[in-house]
JSON list of C-alpha atoms in Angstrom, two decimals:
[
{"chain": "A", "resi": 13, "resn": "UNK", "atom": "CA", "xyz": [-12.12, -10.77, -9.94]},
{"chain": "A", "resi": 14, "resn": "UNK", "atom": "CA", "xyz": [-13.77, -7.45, -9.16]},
{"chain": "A", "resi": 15, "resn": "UNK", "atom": "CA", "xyz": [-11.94, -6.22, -6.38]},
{"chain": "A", "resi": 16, "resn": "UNK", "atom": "CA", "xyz": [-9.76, -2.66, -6.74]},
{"chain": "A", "resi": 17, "resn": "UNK", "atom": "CA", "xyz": [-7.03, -2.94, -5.01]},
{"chain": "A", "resi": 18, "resn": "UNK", "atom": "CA", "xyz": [-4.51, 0.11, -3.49]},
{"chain": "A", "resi": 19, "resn": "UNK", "atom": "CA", "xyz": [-0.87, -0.60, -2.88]},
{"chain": "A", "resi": 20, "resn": "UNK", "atom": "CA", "xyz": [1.05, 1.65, -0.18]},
{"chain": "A", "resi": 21, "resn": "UNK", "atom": "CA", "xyz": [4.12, 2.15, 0.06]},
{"chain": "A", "resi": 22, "resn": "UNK", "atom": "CA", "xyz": [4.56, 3.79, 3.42]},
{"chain": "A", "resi": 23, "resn": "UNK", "atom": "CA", "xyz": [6.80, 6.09, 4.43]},
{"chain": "A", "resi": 24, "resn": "UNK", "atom": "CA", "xyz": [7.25, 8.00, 7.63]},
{"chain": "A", "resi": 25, "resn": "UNK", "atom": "CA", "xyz": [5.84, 11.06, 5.75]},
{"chain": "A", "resi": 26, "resn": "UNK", "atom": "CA", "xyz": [5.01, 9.93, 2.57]},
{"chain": "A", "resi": 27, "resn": "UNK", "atom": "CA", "xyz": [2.98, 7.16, 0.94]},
{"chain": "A", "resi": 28, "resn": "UNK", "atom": "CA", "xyz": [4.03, 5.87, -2.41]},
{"chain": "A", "resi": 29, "resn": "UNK", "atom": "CA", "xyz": [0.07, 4.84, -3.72]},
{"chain": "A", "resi": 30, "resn": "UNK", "atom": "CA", "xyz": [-0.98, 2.42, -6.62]},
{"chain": "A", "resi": 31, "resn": "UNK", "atom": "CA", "xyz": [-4.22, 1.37, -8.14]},
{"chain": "A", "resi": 32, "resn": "UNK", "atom": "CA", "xyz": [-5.56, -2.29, -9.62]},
{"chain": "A", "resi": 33, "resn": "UNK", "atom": "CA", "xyz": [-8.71, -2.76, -10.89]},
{"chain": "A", "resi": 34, "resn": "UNK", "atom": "CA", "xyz": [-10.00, -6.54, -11.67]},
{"chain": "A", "resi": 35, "resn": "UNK", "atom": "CA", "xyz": [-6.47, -7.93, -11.01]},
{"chain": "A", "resi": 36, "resn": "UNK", "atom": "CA", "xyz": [-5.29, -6.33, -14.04]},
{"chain": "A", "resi": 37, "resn": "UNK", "atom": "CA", "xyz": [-2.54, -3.62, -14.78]},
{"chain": "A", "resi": 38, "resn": "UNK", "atom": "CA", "xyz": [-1.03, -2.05, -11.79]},
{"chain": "A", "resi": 39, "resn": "UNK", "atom": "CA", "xyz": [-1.11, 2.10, -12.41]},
{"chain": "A", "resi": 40, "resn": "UNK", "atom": "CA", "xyz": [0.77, 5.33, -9.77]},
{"chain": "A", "resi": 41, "resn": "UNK", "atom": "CA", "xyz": [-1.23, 7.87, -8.54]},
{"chain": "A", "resi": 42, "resn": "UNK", "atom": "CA", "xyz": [0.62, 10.83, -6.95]},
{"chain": "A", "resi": 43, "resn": "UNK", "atom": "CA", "xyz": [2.31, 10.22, -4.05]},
{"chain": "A", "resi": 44, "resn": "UNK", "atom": "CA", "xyz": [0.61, 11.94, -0.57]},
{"chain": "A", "resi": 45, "resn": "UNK", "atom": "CA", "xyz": [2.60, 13.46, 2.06]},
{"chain": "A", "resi": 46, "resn": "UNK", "atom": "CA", "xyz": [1.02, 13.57, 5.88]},
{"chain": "A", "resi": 47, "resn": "UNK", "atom": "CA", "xyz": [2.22, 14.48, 9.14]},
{"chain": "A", "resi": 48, "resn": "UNK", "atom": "CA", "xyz": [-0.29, 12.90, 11.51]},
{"chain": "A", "resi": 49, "resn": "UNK", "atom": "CA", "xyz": [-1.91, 9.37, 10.91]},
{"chain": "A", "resi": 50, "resn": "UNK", "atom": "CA", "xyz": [-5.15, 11.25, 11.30]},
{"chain": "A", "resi": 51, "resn": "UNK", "atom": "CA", "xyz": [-3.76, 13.58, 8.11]},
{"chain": "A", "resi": 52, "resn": "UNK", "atom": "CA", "xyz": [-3.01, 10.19, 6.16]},
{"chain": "A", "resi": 53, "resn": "UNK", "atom": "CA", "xyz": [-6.46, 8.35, 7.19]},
{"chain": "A", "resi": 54, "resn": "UNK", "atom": "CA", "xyz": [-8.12, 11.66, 5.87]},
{"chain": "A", "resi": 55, "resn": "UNK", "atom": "CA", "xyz": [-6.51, 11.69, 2.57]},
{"chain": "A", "resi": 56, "resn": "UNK", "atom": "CA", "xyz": [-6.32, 7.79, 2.20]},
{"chain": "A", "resi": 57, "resn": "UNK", "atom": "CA", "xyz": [-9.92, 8.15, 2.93]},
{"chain": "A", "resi": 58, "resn": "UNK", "atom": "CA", "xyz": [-10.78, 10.47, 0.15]},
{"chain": "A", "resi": 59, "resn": "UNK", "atom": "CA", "xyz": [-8.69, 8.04, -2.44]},
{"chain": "A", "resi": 60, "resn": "UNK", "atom": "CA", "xyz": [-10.55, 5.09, -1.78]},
{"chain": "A", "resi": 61, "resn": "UNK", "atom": "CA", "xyz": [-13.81, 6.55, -1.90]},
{"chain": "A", "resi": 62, "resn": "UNK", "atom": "CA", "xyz": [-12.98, 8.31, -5.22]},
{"chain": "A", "resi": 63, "resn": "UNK", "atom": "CA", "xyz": [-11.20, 5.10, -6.68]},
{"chain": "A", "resi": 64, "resn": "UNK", "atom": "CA", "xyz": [-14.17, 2.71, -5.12]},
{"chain": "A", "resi": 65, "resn": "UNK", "atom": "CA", "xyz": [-11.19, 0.45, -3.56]},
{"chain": "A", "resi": 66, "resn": "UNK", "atom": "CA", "xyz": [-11.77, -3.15, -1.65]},
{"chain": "A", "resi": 67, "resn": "UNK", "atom": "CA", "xyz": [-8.87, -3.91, -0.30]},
{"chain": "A", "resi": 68, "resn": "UNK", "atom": "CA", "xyz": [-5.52, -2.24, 0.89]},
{"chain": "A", "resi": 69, "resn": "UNK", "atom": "CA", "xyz": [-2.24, -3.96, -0.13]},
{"chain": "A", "resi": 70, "resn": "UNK", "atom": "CA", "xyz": [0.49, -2.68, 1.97]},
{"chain": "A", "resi": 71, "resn": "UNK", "atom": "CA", "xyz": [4.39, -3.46, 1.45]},
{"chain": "A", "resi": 72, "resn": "UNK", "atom": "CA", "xyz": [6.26, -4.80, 4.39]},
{"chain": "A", "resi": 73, "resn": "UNK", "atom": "CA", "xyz": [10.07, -3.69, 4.99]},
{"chain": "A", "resi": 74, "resn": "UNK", "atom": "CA", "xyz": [11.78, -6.89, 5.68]},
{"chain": "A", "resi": 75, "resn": "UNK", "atom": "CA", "xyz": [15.26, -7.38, 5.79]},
{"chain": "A", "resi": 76, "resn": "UNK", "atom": "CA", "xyz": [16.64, -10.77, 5.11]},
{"chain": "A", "resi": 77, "resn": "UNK", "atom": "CA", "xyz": [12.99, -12.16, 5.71]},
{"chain": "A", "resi": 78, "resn": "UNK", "atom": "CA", "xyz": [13.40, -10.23, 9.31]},
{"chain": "A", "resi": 79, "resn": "UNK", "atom": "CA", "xyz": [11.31, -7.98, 10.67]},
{"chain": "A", "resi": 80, "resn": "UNK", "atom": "CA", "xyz": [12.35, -4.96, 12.19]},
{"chain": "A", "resi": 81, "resn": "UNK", "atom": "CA", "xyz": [11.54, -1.65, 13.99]},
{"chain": "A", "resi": 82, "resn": "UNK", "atom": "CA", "xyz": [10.46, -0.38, 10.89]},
{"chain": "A", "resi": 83, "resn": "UNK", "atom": "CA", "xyz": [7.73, -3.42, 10.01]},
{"chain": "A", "resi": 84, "resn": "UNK", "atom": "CA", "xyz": [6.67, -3.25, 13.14]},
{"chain": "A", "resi": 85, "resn": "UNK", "atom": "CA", "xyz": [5.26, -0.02, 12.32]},
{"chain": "A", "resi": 86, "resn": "UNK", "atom": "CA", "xyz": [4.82, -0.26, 9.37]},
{"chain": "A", "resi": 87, "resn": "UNK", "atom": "CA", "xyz": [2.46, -2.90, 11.23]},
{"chain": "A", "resi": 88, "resn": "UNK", "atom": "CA", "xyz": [0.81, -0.91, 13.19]},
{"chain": "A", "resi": 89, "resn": "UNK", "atom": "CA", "xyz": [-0.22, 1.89, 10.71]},
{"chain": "A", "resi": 90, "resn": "UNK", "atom": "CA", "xyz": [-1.11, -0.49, 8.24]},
{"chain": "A", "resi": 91, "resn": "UNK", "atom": "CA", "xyz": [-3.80, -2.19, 10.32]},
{"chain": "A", "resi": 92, "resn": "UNK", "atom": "CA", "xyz": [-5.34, 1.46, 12.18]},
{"chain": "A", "resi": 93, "resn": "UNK", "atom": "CA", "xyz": [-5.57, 2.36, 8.72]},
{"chain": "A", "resi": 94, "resn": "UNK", "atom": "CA", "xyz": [-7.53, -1.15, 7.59]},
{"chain": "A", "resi": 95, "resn": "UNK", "atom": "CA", "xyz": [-9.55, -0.10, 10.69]},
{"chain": "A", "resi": 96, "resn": "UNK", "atom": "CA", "xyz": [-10.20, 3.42, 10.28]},
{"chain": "A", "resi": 97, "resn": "UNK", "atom": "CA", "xyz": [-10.96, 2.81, 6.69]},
{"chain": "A", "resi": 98, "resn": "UNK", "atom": "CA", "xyz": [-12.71, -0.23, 7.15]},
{"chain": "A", "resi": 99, "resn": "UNK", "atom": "CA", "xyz": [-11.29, -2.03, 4.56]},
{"chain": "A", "resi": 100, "resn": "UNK", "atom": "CA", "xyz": [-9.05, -5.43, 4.47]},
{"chain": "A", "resi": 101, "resn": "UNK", "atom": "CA", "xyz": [-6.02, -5.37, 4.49]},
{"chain": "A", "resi": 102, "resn": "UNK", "atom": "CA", "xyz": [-2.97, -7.46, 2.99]},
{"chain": "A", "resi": 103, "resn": "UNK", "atom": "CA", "xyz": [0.61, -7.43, 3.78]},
{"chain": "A", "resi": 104, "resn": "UNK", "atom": "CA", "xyz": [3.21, -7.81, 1.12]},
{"chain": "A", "resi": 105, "resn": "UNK", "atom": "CA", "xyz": [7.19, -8.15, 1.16]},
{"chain": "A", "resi": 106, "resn": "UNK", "atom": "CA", "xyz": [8.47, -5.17, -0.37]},
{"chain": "A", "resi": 107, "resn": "UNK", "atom": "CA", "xyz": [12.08, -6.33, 0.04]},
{"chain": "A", "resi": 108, "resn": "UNK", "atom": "CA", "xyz": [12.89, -6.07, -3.56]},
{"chain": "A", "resi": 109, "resn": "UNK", "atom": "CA", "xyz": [10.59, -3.24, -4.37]},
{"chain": "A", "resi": 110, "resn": "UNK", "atom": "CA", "xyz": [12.46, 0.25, -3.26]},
{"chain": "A", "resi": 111, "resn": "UNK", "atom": "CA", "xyz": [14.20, 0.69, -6.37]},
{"chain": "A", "resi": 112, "resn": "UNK", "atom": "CA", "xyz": [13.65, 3.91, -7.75]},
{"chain": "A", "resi": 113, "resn": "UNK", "atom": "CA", "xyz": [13.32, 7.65, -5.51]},
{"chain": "A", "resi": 114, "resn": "UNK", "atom": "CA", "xyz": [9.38, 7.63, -6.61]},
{"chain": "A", "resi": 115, "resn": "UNK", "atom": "CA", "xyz": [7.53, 6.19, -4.16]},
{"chain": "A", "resi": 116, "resn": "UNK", "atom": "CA", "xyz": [4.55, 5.38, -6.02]},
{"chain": "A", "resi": 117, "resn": "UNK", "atom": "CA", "xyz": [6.73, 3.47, -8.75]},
{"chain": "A", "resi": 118, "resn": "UNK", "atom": "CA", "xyz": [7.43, 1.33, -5.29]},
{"chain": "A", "resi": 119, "resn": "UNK", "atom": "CA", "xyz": [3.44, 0.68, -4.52]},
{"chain": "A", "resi": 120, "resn": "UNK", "atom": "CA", "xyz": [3.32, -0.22, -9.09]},
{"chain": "A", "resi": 121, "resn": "UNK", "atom": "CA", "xyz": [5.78, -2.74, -7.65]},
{"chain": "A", "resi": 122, "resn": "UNK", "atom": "CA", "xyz": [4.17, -3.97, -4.94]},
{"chain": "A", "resi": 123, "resn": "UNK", "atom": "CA", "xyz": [0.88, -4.29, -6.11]},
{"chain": "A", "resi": 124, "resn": "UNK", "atom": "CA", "xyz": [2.17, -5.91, -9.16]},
{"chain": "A", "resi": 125, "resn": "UNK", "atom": "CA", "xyz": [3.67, -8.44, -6.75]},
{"chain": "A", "resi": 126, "resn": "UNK", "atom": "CA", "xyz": [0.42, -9.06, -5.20]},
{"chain": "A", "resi": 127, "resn": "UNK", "atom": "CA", "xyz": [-1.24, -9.46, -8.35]},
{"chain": "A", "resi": 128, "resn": "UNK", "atom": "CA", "xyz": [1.02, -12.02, -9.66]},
{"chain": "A", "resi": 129, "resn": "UNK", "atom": "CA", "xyz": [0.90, -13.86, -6.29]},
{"chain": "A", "resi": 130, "resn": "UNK", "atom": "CA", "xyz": [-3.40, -14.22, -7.08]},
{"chain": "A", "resi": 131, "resn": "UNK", "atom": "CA", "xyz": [-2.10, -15.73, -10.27]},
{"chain": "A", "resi": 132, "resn": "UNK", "atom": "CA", "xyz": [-0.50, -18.39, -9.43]}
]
């Protein structure tokens, strides 16, 4: 497996952000604030380029397997952003995953979710 992958954990102004590389360790990389989606495509743009990433994995905020307002947009950004960066895009419960204030620990989480999901 040769894909890099980078987790998001996606905030309404901050992204928690993780990197994979070959399906192996997940690692942080500093968390990026935005304002605009425009601001975060921009930055997000700049990361993947510089990381060479294949494929965005993106945690969804479910609650009791639910959706709600916020997965909807969490949605939403999550697939202009697959767009804009032209890049695929997976979707990954991050129910269990918001356990610490650092927001790129969160993505570590996610991604490492993702990774053991491949696994198996």
């Amino acid at each position: 497996m040769n894909e890099k992958f980078l987790a998001l954990d996606i905030g309404d102004k901050k992204v928690g952000l993780a990197v994979s590389s070959g399906g192996l360790i997940a690692r942080p990389i500093p968390t990026i604030r935005y304002q605009t989606p425009a601001e975060l495509i921009s930055q997000l743009k700049e990361i993947c380029r510089r990381e060479k990433i294949s494929r965005l994995i993106i945690g969804l905020p479910l609650k009791s397997d639910l959706a709600t307002e916020q997965t909807k947009k969490t949605e939403r950004l999550g697939r202009e952003l697959a767009k804009k960066l032209a890049l695929p895009c997976q979707f990954v419960d991050e129910s269990y995953t918001t356990i610490s204030d650092n927001d790129s620990d969160s993505a570590v989480l996610i991604l490492e979710q993702h990774l053991s999901q491949l696994k198996t």
